[in-house]
């Protein structure tokens, strides 16, 4: 068995029951976060990053996922404990932020 895929442990991918689309979304988020180009905010001493589901849809069209499907998958990553989620309501807009903690299961 291959040790890592897209920089993540294959054992971790299997442990968290992730599929290729989940891993691609996580890789996109992690790469974008590390680029320094993501908007961020510190909440209760923890740094969160703004993620646009539409941006993921646009940047990864080969996944063939709608914004809602991407949101569901981001929540799956949160529920697995790989990401944290914070929603900031500003006027009529909801801002979704995800923390930088990807639990250290890199390959």
PDB file of N, CA and C in Angstrom, residues 1-103:
ATOM      1  N   UNK A   1       0.850  -1.178   0.000  1.00  0.00           N
ATOM      2  CA  UNK A   1       0.000   0.000   0.000  1.00  0.00           C
ATOM      3  C   UNK A   1       0.894   1.240   0.000  1.00  0.00           C
ATOM      4  N   UNK A   2       0.481   2.234  -0.757  1.00  0.00           N
ATOM      5  CA  UNK A   2       1.183   3.511  -0.816  1.00  0.00           C
ATOM      6  C   UNK A   2       1.087   4.196   0.548  1.00  0.00           C
ATOM      7  N   UNK A   3       2.182   4.851   0.992  1.00  0.00           N
ATOM      8  CA  UNK A   3       2.222   5.485   2.306  1.00  0.00           C
ATOM      9  C   UNK A   3       1.412   6.783   2.353  1.00  0.00           C
ATOM     10  N   UNK A   4       1.513   7.599   1.288  1.00  0.00           N
ATOM     11  CA  UNK A   4       0.794   8.876   1.297  1.00  0.00           C
ATOM     12  C   UNK A   4       0.191   9.162  -0.070  1.00  0.00           C
ATOM     13  N   UNK A   5      -0.822  10.016  -0.060  1.00  0.00           N
ATOM     14  CA  UNK A   5      -1.490  10.434  -1.285  1.00  0.00           C
ATOM     15  C   UNK A   5      -1.837  11.906  -1.137  1.00  0.00           C
ATOM     16  N   UNK A   6      -1.404  12.715  -2.092  1.00  0.00           N
ATOM     17  CA  UNK A   6      -1.586  14.172  -2.050  1.00  0.00           C
ATOM     18  C   UNK A   6      -1.053  14.768  -0.746  1.00  0.00           C
ATOM     19  N   UNK A   7      -0.040  14.114  -0.185  1.00  0.00           N
ATOM     20  CA  UNK A   7       0.591  14.630   1.021  1.00  0.00           C
ATOM     21  C   UNK A   7      -0.035  14.158   2.312  1.00  0.00           C
ATOM     22  N   UNK A   8      -1.058  13.317   2.260  1.00  0.00           N
ATOM     23  CA  UNK A   8      -1.734  12.829   3.449  1.00  0.00           C
ATOM     24  C   UNK A   8      -1.525  11.326   3.594  1.00  0.00           C
ATOM     25  N   UNK A   9      -1.489  10.869   4.801  1.00  0.00           N
ATOM     26  CA  UNK A   9      -1.326   9.450   5.097  1.00  0.00           C
ATOM     27  C   UNK A   9      -2.505   8.653   4.530  1.00  0.00           C
ATOM     28  N   UNK A  10      -2.198   7.595   3.779  1.00  0.00           N
ATOM     29  CA  UNK A  10      -3.253   6.734   3.244  1.00  0.00           C
ATOM     30  C   UNK A  10      -4.017   6.078   4.396  1.00  0.00           C
ATOM     31  N   UNK A  11      -3.309   5.700   5.451  1.00  0.00           N
ATOM     32  CA  UNK A  11      -3.990   5.135   6.622  1.00  0.00           C
ATOM     33  C   UNK A  11      -4.968   6.142   7.219  1.00  0.00           C
ATOM     34  N   UNK A  12      -4.558   7.422   7.281  1.00  0.00           N
ATOM     35  CA  UNK A  12      -5.437   8.471   7.791  1.00  0.00           C
ATOM     36  C   UNK A  12      -6.646   8.670   6.895  1.00  0.00           C
ATOM     37  N   UNK A  13      -6.420   8.665   5.584  1.00  0.00           N
ATOM     38  CA  UNK A  13      -7.528   8.809   4.626  1.00  0.00           C
ATOM     39  C   UNK A  13      -8.540   7.694   4.852  1.00  0.00           C
ATOM     40  N   UNK A  14      -8.052   6.482   5.025  1.00  0.00           N
ATOM     41  CA  UNK A  14      -8.939   5.339   5.247  1.00  0.00           C
ATOM     42  C   UNK A  14      -9.603   5.404   6.625  1.00  0.00           C
ATOM     43  N   UNK A  15      -8.843   5.811   7.635  1.00  0.00           N
ATOM     44  CA  UNK A  15      -9.387   5.909   8.998  1.00  0.00           C
ATOM     45  C   UNK A  15     -10.567   6.865   9.055  1.00  0.00           C
ATOM     46  N   UNK A  16     -10.451   7.997   8.333  1.00  0.00           N
ATOM     47  CA  UNK A  16     -11.508   9.002   8.365  1.00  0.00           C
ATOM     48  C   UNK A  16     -12.540   8.794   7.263  1.00  0.00           C
ATOM     49  N   UNK A  17     -12.428   7.682   6.530  1.00  0.00           N
ATOM     50  CA  UNK A  17     -13.387   7.316   5.492  1.00  0.00           C
ATOM     51  C   UNK A  17     -13.549   8.436   4.446  1.00  0.00           C
ATOM     52  N   UNK A  18     -12.412   8.976   3.993  1.00  0.00           N
ATOM     53  CA  UNK A  18     -12.430  10.043   3.005  1.00  0.00           C
ATOM     54  C   UNK A  18     -12.331   9.453   1.612  1.00  0.00           C
ATOM     55  N   UNK A  19     -12.975  10.123   0.652  1.00  0.00           N
ATOM     56  CA  UNK A  19     -12.806   9.710  -0.734  1.00  0.00           C
ATOM     57  C   UNK A  19     -11.904  10.725  -1.436  1.00  0.00           C
ATOM     58  N   UNK A  20     -11.664  10.504  -2.718  1.00  0.00           N
ATOM     59  CA  UNK A  20     -10.744  11.369  -3.464  1.00  0.00           C
ATOM     60  C   UNK A  20     -11.200  12.830  -3.471  1.00  0.00           C
ATOM     61  N   UNK A  21     -12.502  13.056  -3.548  1.00  0.00           N
ATOM     62  CA  UNK A  21     -13.007  14.436  -3.559  1.00  0.00           C
ATOM     63  C   UNK A  21     -12.759  15.123  -2.220  1.00  0.00           C
ATOM     64  N   UNK A  22     -12.954  14.396  -1.126  1.00  0.00           N
ATOM     65  CA  UNK A  22     -12.668  14.965   0.202  1.00  0.00           C
ATOM     66  C   UNK A  22     -11.198  15.351   0.317  1.00  0.00           C
ATOM     67  N   UNK A  23     -10.320  14.450  -0.127  1.00  0.00           N
ATOM     68  CA  UNK A  23      -8.873  14.686  -0.033  1.00  0.00           C
ATOM     69  C   UNK A  23      -8.473  15.859  -0.932  1.00  0.00           C
ATOM     70  N   UNK A  24      -9.084  15.965  -2.116  1.00  0.00           N
ATOM     71  CA  UNK A  24      -8.771  17.082  -3.020  1.00  0.00           C
ATOM     72  C   UNK A  24      -9.187  18.412  -2.397  1.00  0.00           C
ATOM     73  N   UNK A  25     -10.331  18.446  -1.741  1.00  0.00           N
ATOM     74  CA  UNK A  25     -10.798  19.671  -1.074  1.00  0.00           C
ATOM     75  C   UNK A  25      -9.863  20.027   0.078  1.00  0.00           C
ATOM     76  N   UNK A  26      -9.484  19.046   0.864  1.00  0.00           N
ATOM     77  CA  UNK A  26      -8.559  19.293   1.979  1.00  0.00           C
ATOM     78  C   UNK A  26      -7.211  19.789   1.464  1.00  0.00           C
ATOM     79  N   UNK A  27      -6.709  19.194   0.390  1.00  0.00           N
ATOM     80  CA  UNK A  27      -5.434  19.617  -0.201  1.00  0.00           C
ATOM     81  C   UNK A  27      -5.543  21.056  -0.708  1.00  0.00           C
ATOM     82  N   UNK A  28      -6.659  21.392  -1.381  1.00  0.00           N
ATOM     83  CA  UNK A  28      -6.876  22.758  -1.875  1.00  0.00           C
ATOM     84  C   UNK A  28      -6.850  23.742  -0.704  1.00  0.00           C
ATOM     85  N   UNK A  29      -7.605  23.422   0.357  1.00  0.00           N
ATOM     86  CA  UNK A  29      -7.654  24.310   1.517  1.00  0.00           C
ATOM     87  C   UNK A  29      -6.262  24.486   2.126  1.00  0.00           C
ATOM     88  N   UNK A  30      -5.568  23.383   2.331  1.00  0.00           N
ATOM     89  CA  UNK A  30      -4.262  23.434   2.979  1.00  0.00           C
ATOM     90  C   UNK A  30      -3.245  24.215   2.138  1.00  0.00           C
ATOM     91  N   UNK A  31      -3.247  23.980   0.820  1.00  0.00           N
ATOM     92  CA  UNK A  31      -2.325  24.706  -0.061  1.00  0.00           C
ATOM     93  C   UNK A  31      -2.647  26.198  -0.093  1.00  0.00           C
ATOM     94  N   UNK A  32      -3.932  26.531  -0.185  1.00  0.00           N
ATOM     95  CA  UNK A  32      -4.356  27.933  -0.230  1.00  0.00           C
ATOM     96  C   UNK A  32      -3.997  28.620   1.088  1.00  0.00           C
ATOM     97  N   UNK A  33      -4.223  27.934   2.206  1.00  0.00           N
ATOM     98  CA  UNK A  33      -3.895  28.496   3.519  1.00  0.00           C
ATOM     99  C   UNK A  33      -2.404  28.807   3.608  1.00  0.00           C
ATOM    100  N   UNK A  34      -1.579  27.881   3.161  1.00  0.00           N
ATOM    101  CA  UNK A  34      -0.130  28.060   3.236  1.00  0.00           C
ATOM    102  C   UNK A  34       0.393  29.107   2.257  1.00  0.00           C
ATOM    103  N   UNK A  35      -0.404  29.472   1.255  1.00  0.00           N
ATOM    104  CA  UNK A  35       0.022  30.470   0.274  1.00  0.00           C
ATOM    105  C   UNK A  35       0.087  31.876   0.875  1.00  0.00           C
ATOM    106  N   UNK A  36      -0.588  32.075   2.004  1.00  0.00           N
ATOM    107  CA  UNK A  36      -0.638  33.397   2.629  1.00  0.00           C
ATOM    108  C   UNK A  36      -1.640  34.329   1.977  1.00  0.00           C
ATOM    109  N   UNK A  37      -2.423  33.832   1.021  1.00  0.00           N
ATOM    110  CA  UNK A  37      -3.381  34.671   0.299  1.00  0.00           C
ATOM    111  C   UNK A  37      -4.805  34.570   0.841  1.00  0.00           C
ATOM    112  N   UNK A  38      -5.019  33.726   1.850  1.00  0.00           N
ATOM    113  CA  UNK A  38      -6.356  33.576   2.427  1.00  0.00           C
ATOM    114  C   UNK A  38      -6.600  34.637   3.478  1.00  0.00           C
ATOM    115  N   UNK A  39      -7.813  35.151   3.512  1.00  0.00           N
ATOM    116  CA  UNK A  39      -8.203  36.047   4.590  1.00  0.00           C
ATOM    117  C   UNK A  39      -8.307  35.229   5.862  1.00  0.00           C
ATOM    118  N   UNK A  40      -7.883  35.822   6.960  1.00  0.00           N
ATOM    119  CA  UNK A  40      -7.927  35.100   8.232  1.00  0.00           C
ATOM    120  C   UNK A  40      -8.410  36.020   9.341  1.00  0.00           C
ATOM    121  N   UNK A  41      -8.782  35.396  10.446  1.00  0.00           N
ATOM    122  CA  UNK A  41      -9.250  36.121  11.615  1.00  0.00           C
ATOM    123  C   UNK A  41      -8.928  35.281  12.847  1.00  0.00           C
ATOM    124  N   UNK A  42      -8.516  35.930  13.910  1.00  0.00           N
ATOM    125  CA  UNK A  42      -8.245  35.228  15.154  1.00  0.00           C
ATOM    126  C   UNK A  42      -9.490  35.330  16.032  1.00  0.00           C
ATOM    127  N   UNK A  43      -9.973  34.164  16.479  1.00  0.00           N
ATOM    128  CA  UNK A  43     -11.154  34.087  17.339  1.00  0.00           C
ATOM    129  C   UNK A  43     -10.766  33.271  18.563  1.00  0.00           C
ATOM    130  N   UNK A  44     -10.899  33.867  19.732  1.00  0.00           N
ATOM    131  CA  UNK A  44     -10.543  33.188  20.978  1.00  0.00           C
ATOM    132  C   UNK A  44      -9.137  32.591  20.912  1.00  0.00           C
ATOM    133  N   UNK A  45      -8.206  33.347  20.332  1.00  0.00           N
ATOM    134  CA  UNK A  45      -6.814  32.935  20.279  1.00  0.00           C
ATOM    135  C   UNK A  45      -6.483  31.919  19.198  1.00  0.00           C
ATOM    136  N   UNK A  46      -7.454  31.546  18.367  1.00  0.00           N
ATOM    137  CA  UNK A  46      -7.213  30.558  17.315  1.00  0.00           C
ATOM    138  C   UNK A  46      -7.442  31.202  15.945  1.00  0.00           C
ATOM    139  N   UNK A  47      -6.540  30.921  15.018  1.00  0.00           N
ATOM    140  CA  UNK A  47      -6.609  31.525  13.690  1.00  0.00           C
ATOM    141  C   UNK A  47      -7.531  30.709  12.779  1.00  0.00           C
ATOM    142  N   UNK A  48      -8.487  31.393  12.165  1.00  0.00           N
ATOM    143  CA  UNK A  48      -9.424  30.787  11.229  1.00  0.00           C
ATOM    144  C   UNK A  48      -9.272  31.456   9.872  1.00  0.00           C
ATOM    145  N   UNK A  49      -9.551  30.715   8.824  1.00  0.00           N
ATOM    146  CA  UNK A  49      -9.404  31.199   7.453  1.00  0.00           C
ATOM    147  C   UNK A  49     -10.744  31.157   6.743  1.00  0.00           C
ATOM    148  N   UNK A  50     -10.999  32.182   5.920  1.00  0.00           N
ATOM    149  CA  UNK A  50     -12.237  32.222   5.161  1.00  0.00           C
ATOM    150  C   UNK A  50     -12.099  31.345   3.933  1.00  0.00           C
ATOM    151  N   UNK A  51     -13.099  30.499   3.711  1.00  0.00           N
ATOM    152  CA  UNK A  51     -13.084  29.635   2.535  1.00  0.00           C
ATOM    153  C   UNK A  51     -14.375  29.854   1.763  1.00  0.00           C
ATOM    154  N   UNK A  52     -14.248  30.006   0.466  1.00  0.00           N
ATOM    155  CA  UNK A  52     -15.395  30.205  -0.411  1.00  0.00           C
ATOM    156  C   UNK A  52     -15.725  28.890  -1.098  1.00  0.00           C
ATOM    157  N   UNK A  53     -16.920  28.386  -0.847  1.00  0.00           N
ATOM    158  CA  UNK A  53     -17.339  27.155  -1.512  1.00  0.00           C
ATOM    159  C   UNK A  53     -17.388  27.371  -3.026  1.00  0.00           C
ATOM    160  N   UNK A  54     -17.816  28.559  -3.432  1.00  0.00           N
ATOM    161  CA  UNK A  54     -17.846  28.894  -4.859  1.00  0.00           C
ATOM    162  C   UNK A  54     -16.430  28.929  -5.431  1.00  0.00           C
ATOM    163  N   UNK A  55     -15.470  29.392  -4.643  1.00  0.00           N
ATOM    164  CA  UNK A  55     -14.074  29.403  -5.083  1.00  0.00           C
ATOM    165  C   UNK A  55     -13.547  27.994  -5.312  1.00  0.00           C
ATOM    166  N   UNK A  56     -13.890  27.082  -4.409  1.00  0.00           N
ATOM    167  CA  UNK A  56     -13.481  25.687  -4.589  1.00  0.00           C
ATOM    168  C   UNK A  56     -14.136  25.110  -5.836  1.00  0.00           C
ATOM    169  N   UNK A  57     -15.411  25.405  -6.010  1.00  0.00           N
ATOM    170  CA  UNK A  57     -16.145  24.932  -7.197  1.00  0.00           C
ATOM    171  C   UNK A  57     -15.469  25.428  -8.481  1.00  0.00           C
ATOM    172  N   UNK A  58     -15.043  26.679  -8.472  1.00  0.00           N
ATOM    173  CA  UNK A  58     -14.406  27.288  -9.644  1.00  0.00           C
ATOM    174  C   UNK A  58     -12.987  26.743  -9.874  1.00  0.00           C
ATOM    175  N   UNK A  59     -12.222  26.570  -8.793  1.00  0.00           N
ATOM    176  CA  UNK A  59     -10.828  26.141  -8.904  1.00  0.00           C
ATOM    177  C   UNK A  59     -10.670  24.640  -9.152  1.00  0.00           C
ATOM    178  N   UNK A  60     -11.653  23.855  -8.726  1.00  0.00           N
ATOM    179  CA  UNK A  60     -11.580  22.404  -8.883  1.00  0.00           C
ATOM    180  C   UNK A  60     -12.795  21.884  -9.665  1.00  0.00           C
ATOM    181  N   UNK A  61     -13.004  22.370 -10.893  1.00  0.00           N
ATOM    182  CA  UNK A  61     -14.215  21.989 -11.642  1.00  0.00           C
ATOM    183  C   UNK A  61     -14.292  20.495 -11.948  1.00  0.00           C
ATOM    184  N   UNK A  62     -13.147  19.818 -11.989  1.00  0.00           N
ATOM    185  CA  UNK A  62     -13.117  18.387 -12.285  1.00  0.00           C
ATOM    186  C   UNK A  62     -13.778  17.548 -11.192  1.00  0.00           C
ATOM    187  N   UNK A  63     -13.989  18.144 -10.002  1.00  0.00           N
ATOM    188  CA  UNK A  63     -14.687  17.421  -8.937  1.00  0.00           C
ATOM    189  C   UNK A  63     -16.182  17.319  -9.225  1.00  0.00           C
ATOM    190  N   UNK A  64     -16.670  18.229 -10.071  1.00  0.00           N
ATOM    191  CA  UNK A  64     -18.079  18.235 -10.456  1.00  0.00           C
ATOM    192  C   UNK A  64     -19.000  18.279  -9.224  1.00  0.00           C
ATOM    193  N   UNK A  65     -18.689  19.215  -8.318  1.00  0.00           N
ATOM    194  CA  UNK A  65     -19.463  19.375  -7.089  1.00  0.00           C
ATOM    195  C   UNK A  65     -20.119  20.748  -7.057  1.00  0.00           C
ATOM    196  N   UNK A  66     -21.329  20.810  -6.538  1.00  0.00           N
ATOM    197  CA  UNK A  66     -22.018  22.079  -6.342  1.00  0.00           C
ATOM    198  C   UNK A  66     -21.505  22.735  -5.058  1.00  0.00           C
ATOM    199  N   UNK A  67     -21.839  24.007  -4.858  1.00  0.00           N
ATOM    200  CA  UNK A  67     -21.448  24.694  -3.627  1.00  0.00           C
ATOM    201  C   UNK A  67     -21.985  23.945  -2.402  1.00  0.00           C
ATOM    202  N   UNK A  68     -23.229  23.474  -2.494  1.00  0.00           N
ATOM    203  CA  UNK A  68     -23.834  22.757  -1.368  1.00  0.00           C
ATOM    204  C   UNK A  68     -23.077  21.450  -1.092  1.00  0.00           C
ATOM    205  N   UNK A  69     -22.693  20.726  -2.138  1.00  0.00           N
ATOM    206  CA  UNK A  69     -21.943  19.481  -1.965  1.00  0.00           C
ATOM    207  C   UNK A  69     -20.587  19.749  -1.324  1.00  0.00           C
ATOM    208  N   UNK A  70     -19.955  20.855  -1.714  1.00  0.00           N
ATOM    209  CA  UNK A  70     -18.669  21.228  -1.124  1.00  0.00           C
ATOM    210  C   UNK A  70     -18.845  21.561   0.350  1.00  0.00           C
ATOM    211  N   UNK A  71     -19.908  22.295   0.675  1.00  0.00           N
ATOM    212  CA  UNK A  71     -20.194  22.622   2.067  1.00  0.00           C
ATOM    213  C   UNK A  71     -20.387  21.345   2.882  1.00  0.00           C
ATOM    214  N   UNK A  72     -21.129  20.392   2.354  1.00  0.00           N
ATOM    215  CA  UNK A  72     -21.371  19.128   3.054  1.00  0.00           C
ATOM    216  C   UNK A  72     -20.048  18.402   3.295  1.00  0.00           C
ATOM    217  N   UNK A  73     -19.168  18.404   2.305  1.00  0.00           N
ATOM    218  CA  UNK A  73     -17.874  17.737   2.446  1.00  0.00           C
ATOM    219  C   UNK A  73     -16.975  18.473   3.440  1.00  0.00           C
ATOM    220  N   UNK A  74     -17.020  19.795   3.460  1.00  0.00           N
ATOM    221  CA  UNK A  74     -16.241  20.553   4.451  1.00  0.00           C
ATOM    222  C   UNK A  74     -16.739  20.217   5.860  1.00  0.00           C
ATOM    223  N   UNK A  75     -18.056  20.078   6.015  1.00  0.00           N
ATOM    224  CA  UNK A  75     -18.613  19.711   7.319  1.00  0.00           C
ATOM    225  C   UNK A  75     -18.214  18.281   7.690  1.00  0.00           C
ATOM    226  N   UNK A  76     -18.098  17.409   6.692  1.00  0.00           N
ATOM    227  CA  UNK A  76     -17.614  16.038   6.945  1.00  0.00           C
ATOM    228  C   UNK A  76     -16.184  16.084   7.486  1.00  0.00           C
ATOM    229  N   UNK A  77     -15.337  16.933   6.899  1.00  0.00           N
ATOM    230  CA  UNK A  77     -13.958  17.081   7.377  1.00  0.00           C
ATOM    231  C   UNK A  77     -13.948  17.645   8.794  1.00  0.00           C
ATOM    232  N   UNK A  78     -14.869  18.560   9.063  1.00  0.00           N
ATOM    233  CA  UNK A  78     -14.994  19.108  10.424  1.00  0.00           C
ATOM    234  C   UNK A  78     -15.442  18.021  11.390  1.00  0.00           C
ATOM    235  N   UNK A  79     -16.456  17.257  11.010  1.00  0.00           N
ATOM    236  CA  UNK A  79     -16.989  16.210  11.888  1.00  0.00           C
ATOM    237  C   UNK A  79     -15.952  15.127  12.168  1.00  0.00           C
ATOM    238  N   UNK A  80     -15.030  14.921  11.230  1.00  0.00           N
ATOM    239  CA  UNK A  80     -13.948  13.945  11.422  1.00  0.00           C
ATOM    240  C   UNK A  80     -12.855  14.498  12.340  1.00  0.00           C
ATOM    241  N   UNK A  81     -12.937  15.797  12.648  1.00  0.00           N
ATOM    242  CA  UNK A  81     -11.944  16.416  13.517  1.00  0.00           C
ATOM    243  C   UNK A  81     -10.715  16.909  12.778  1.00  0.00           C
ATOM    244  N   UNK A  82     -10.783  16.925  11.441  1.00  0.00           N
ATOM    245  CA  UNK A  82      -9.628  17.365  10.641  1.00  0.00           C
ATOM    246  C   UNK A  82      -9.584  18.877  10.498  1.00  0.00           C
ATOM    247  N   UNK A  83     -10.736  19.518  10.513  1.00  0.00           N
ATOM    248  CA  UNK A  83     -10.840  20.972  10.438  1.00  0.00           C
ATOM    249  C   UNK A  83     -11.796  21.438  11.518  1.00  0.00           C
ATOM    250  N   UNK A  84     -11.707  22.700  11.841  1.00  0.00           N
ATOM    251  CA  UNK A  84     -12.658  23.319  12.761  1.00  0.00           C
ATOM    252  C   UNK A  84     -13.435  24.362  11.976  1.00  0.00           C
ATOM    253  N   UNK A  85     -14.629  24.676  12.451  1.00  0.00           N
ATOM    254  CA  UNK A  85     -15.510  25.570  11.707  1.00  0.00           C
ATOM    255  C   UNK A  85     -16.048  26.653  12.614  1.00  0.00           C
ATOM    256  N   UNK A  86     -16.116  27.844  12.082  1.00  0.00           N
ATOM    257  CA  UNK A  86     -16.673  29.005  12.780  1.00  0.00           C
ATOM    258  C   UNK A  86     -17.443  29.798  11.751  1.00  0.00           C
ATOM    259  N   UNK A  87     -18.677  30.145  12.047  1.00  0.00           N
ATOM    260  CA  UNK A  87     -19.480  30.943  11.126  1.00  0.00           C
ATOM    261  C   UNK A  87     -19.644  32.337  11.703  1.00  0.00           C
ATOM    262  N   UNK A  88     -19.291  33.318  10.921  1.00  0.00           N
ATOM    263  CA  UNK A  88     -19.411  34.716  11.328  1.00  0.00           C
ATOM    264  C   UNK A  88     -20.521  35.346  10.507  1.00  0.00           C
ATOM    265  N   UNK A  89     -21.534  35.861  11.181  1.00  0.00           N
ATOM    266  CA  UNK A  89     -22.620  36.524  10.478  1.00  0.00           C
ATOM    267  C   UNK A  89     -22.340  38.019  10.481  1.00  0.00           C
ATOM    268  N   UNK A  90     -22.309  38.589   9.295  1.00  0.00           N
ATOM    269  CA  UNK A  90     -22.017  39.999   9.135  1.00  0.00           C
ATOM    270  C   UNK A  90     -23.082  40.556   8.205  1.00  0.00           C
ATOM    271  N   UNK A  91     -24.090  41.250   8.754  1.00  0.00           N
ATOM    272  CA  UNK A  91     -25.211  41.690   7.944  1.00  0.00           C
ATOM    273  C   UNK A  91     -25.990  40.471   7.486  1.00  0.00           C
ATOM    274  N   UNK A  92     -26.213  40.375   6.194  1.00  0.00           N
ATOM    275  CA  UNK A  92     -26.940  39.237   5.643  1.00  0.00           C
ATOM    276  C   UNK A  92     -25.991  38.152   5.134  1.00  0.00           C
ATOM    277  N   UNK A  93     -24.704  38.352   5.317  1.00  0.00           N
ATOM    278  CA  UNK A  93     -23.715  37.428   4.773  1.00  0.00           C
ATOM    279  C   UNK A  93     -23.176  36.525   5.877  1.00  0.00           C
ATOM    280  N   UNK A  94     -23.077  35.250   5.584  1.00  0.00           N
ATOM    281  CA  UNK A  94     -22.431  34.321   6.511  1.00  0.00           C
ATOM    282  C   UNK A  94     -21.014  34.106   6.018  1.00  0.00           C
ATOM    283  N   UNK A  95     -20.062  34.250   6.894  1.00  0.00           N
ATOM    284  CA  UNK A  95     -18.665  34.013   6.559  1.00  0.00           C
ATOM    285  C   UNK A  95     -18.255  32.701   7.188  1.00  0.00           C
ATOM    286  N   UNK A  96     -17.773  31.781   6.404  1.00  0.00           N
ATOM    287  CA  UNK A  96     -17.350  30.483   6.910  1.00  0.00           C
ATOM    288  C   UNK A  96     -15.832  30.500   7.058  1.00  0.00           C
ATOM    289  N   UNK A  97     -15.379  30.126   8.216  1.00  0.00           N
ATOM    290  CA  UNK A  97     -13.958  30.137   8.520  1.00  0.00           C
ATOM    291  C   UNK A  97     -13.568  28.740   8.964  1.00  0.00           C
ATOM    292  N   UNK A  98     -12.396  28.331   8.611  1.00  0.00           N
ATOM    293  CA  UNK A  98     -11.933  27.009   8.978  1.00  0.00           C
ATOM    294  C   UNK A  98     -10.540  27.139   9.549  1.00  0.00           C
ATOM    295  N   UNK A  99     -10.273  26.432  10.628  1.00  0.00           N
ATOM    296  CA  UNK A  99      -9.002  26.636  11.322  1.00  0.00           C
ATOM    297  C   UNK A  99      -7.842  25.973  10.602  1.00  0.00           C
ATOM    298  N   UNK A 100      -6.639  26.346  10.998  1.00  0.00           N
ATOM    299  CA  UNK A 100      -5.441  25.812  10.356  1.00  0.00           C
ATOM    300  C   UNK A 100      -5.049  24.438  10.859  1.00  0.00           C
ATOM    301  N   UNK A 101      -5.747  23.904  11.843  1.00  0.00           N
ATOM    302  CA  UNK A 101      -5.367  22.609  12.414  1.00  0.00           C
ATOM    303  C   UNK A 101      -5.841  21.467  11.525  1.00  0.00           C
ATOM    304  N   UNK A 102      -4.915  20.829  10.819  1.00  0.00           N
ATOM    305  CA  UNK A 102      -5.254  19.683   9.976  1.00  0.00           C
ATOM    306  C   UNK A 102      -4.732  18.399  10.634  1.00  0.00           C
ATOM    307  N   UNK A 103      -4.651  18.400  11.929  1.00  0.00           N
ATOM    308  CA  UNK A 103      -4.361  17.252  12.791  1.00  0.00           C
ATOM    309  C   UNK A 103      -3.062  16.511  12.542  1.00  0.00           C
TER     310      UNK A 103
END
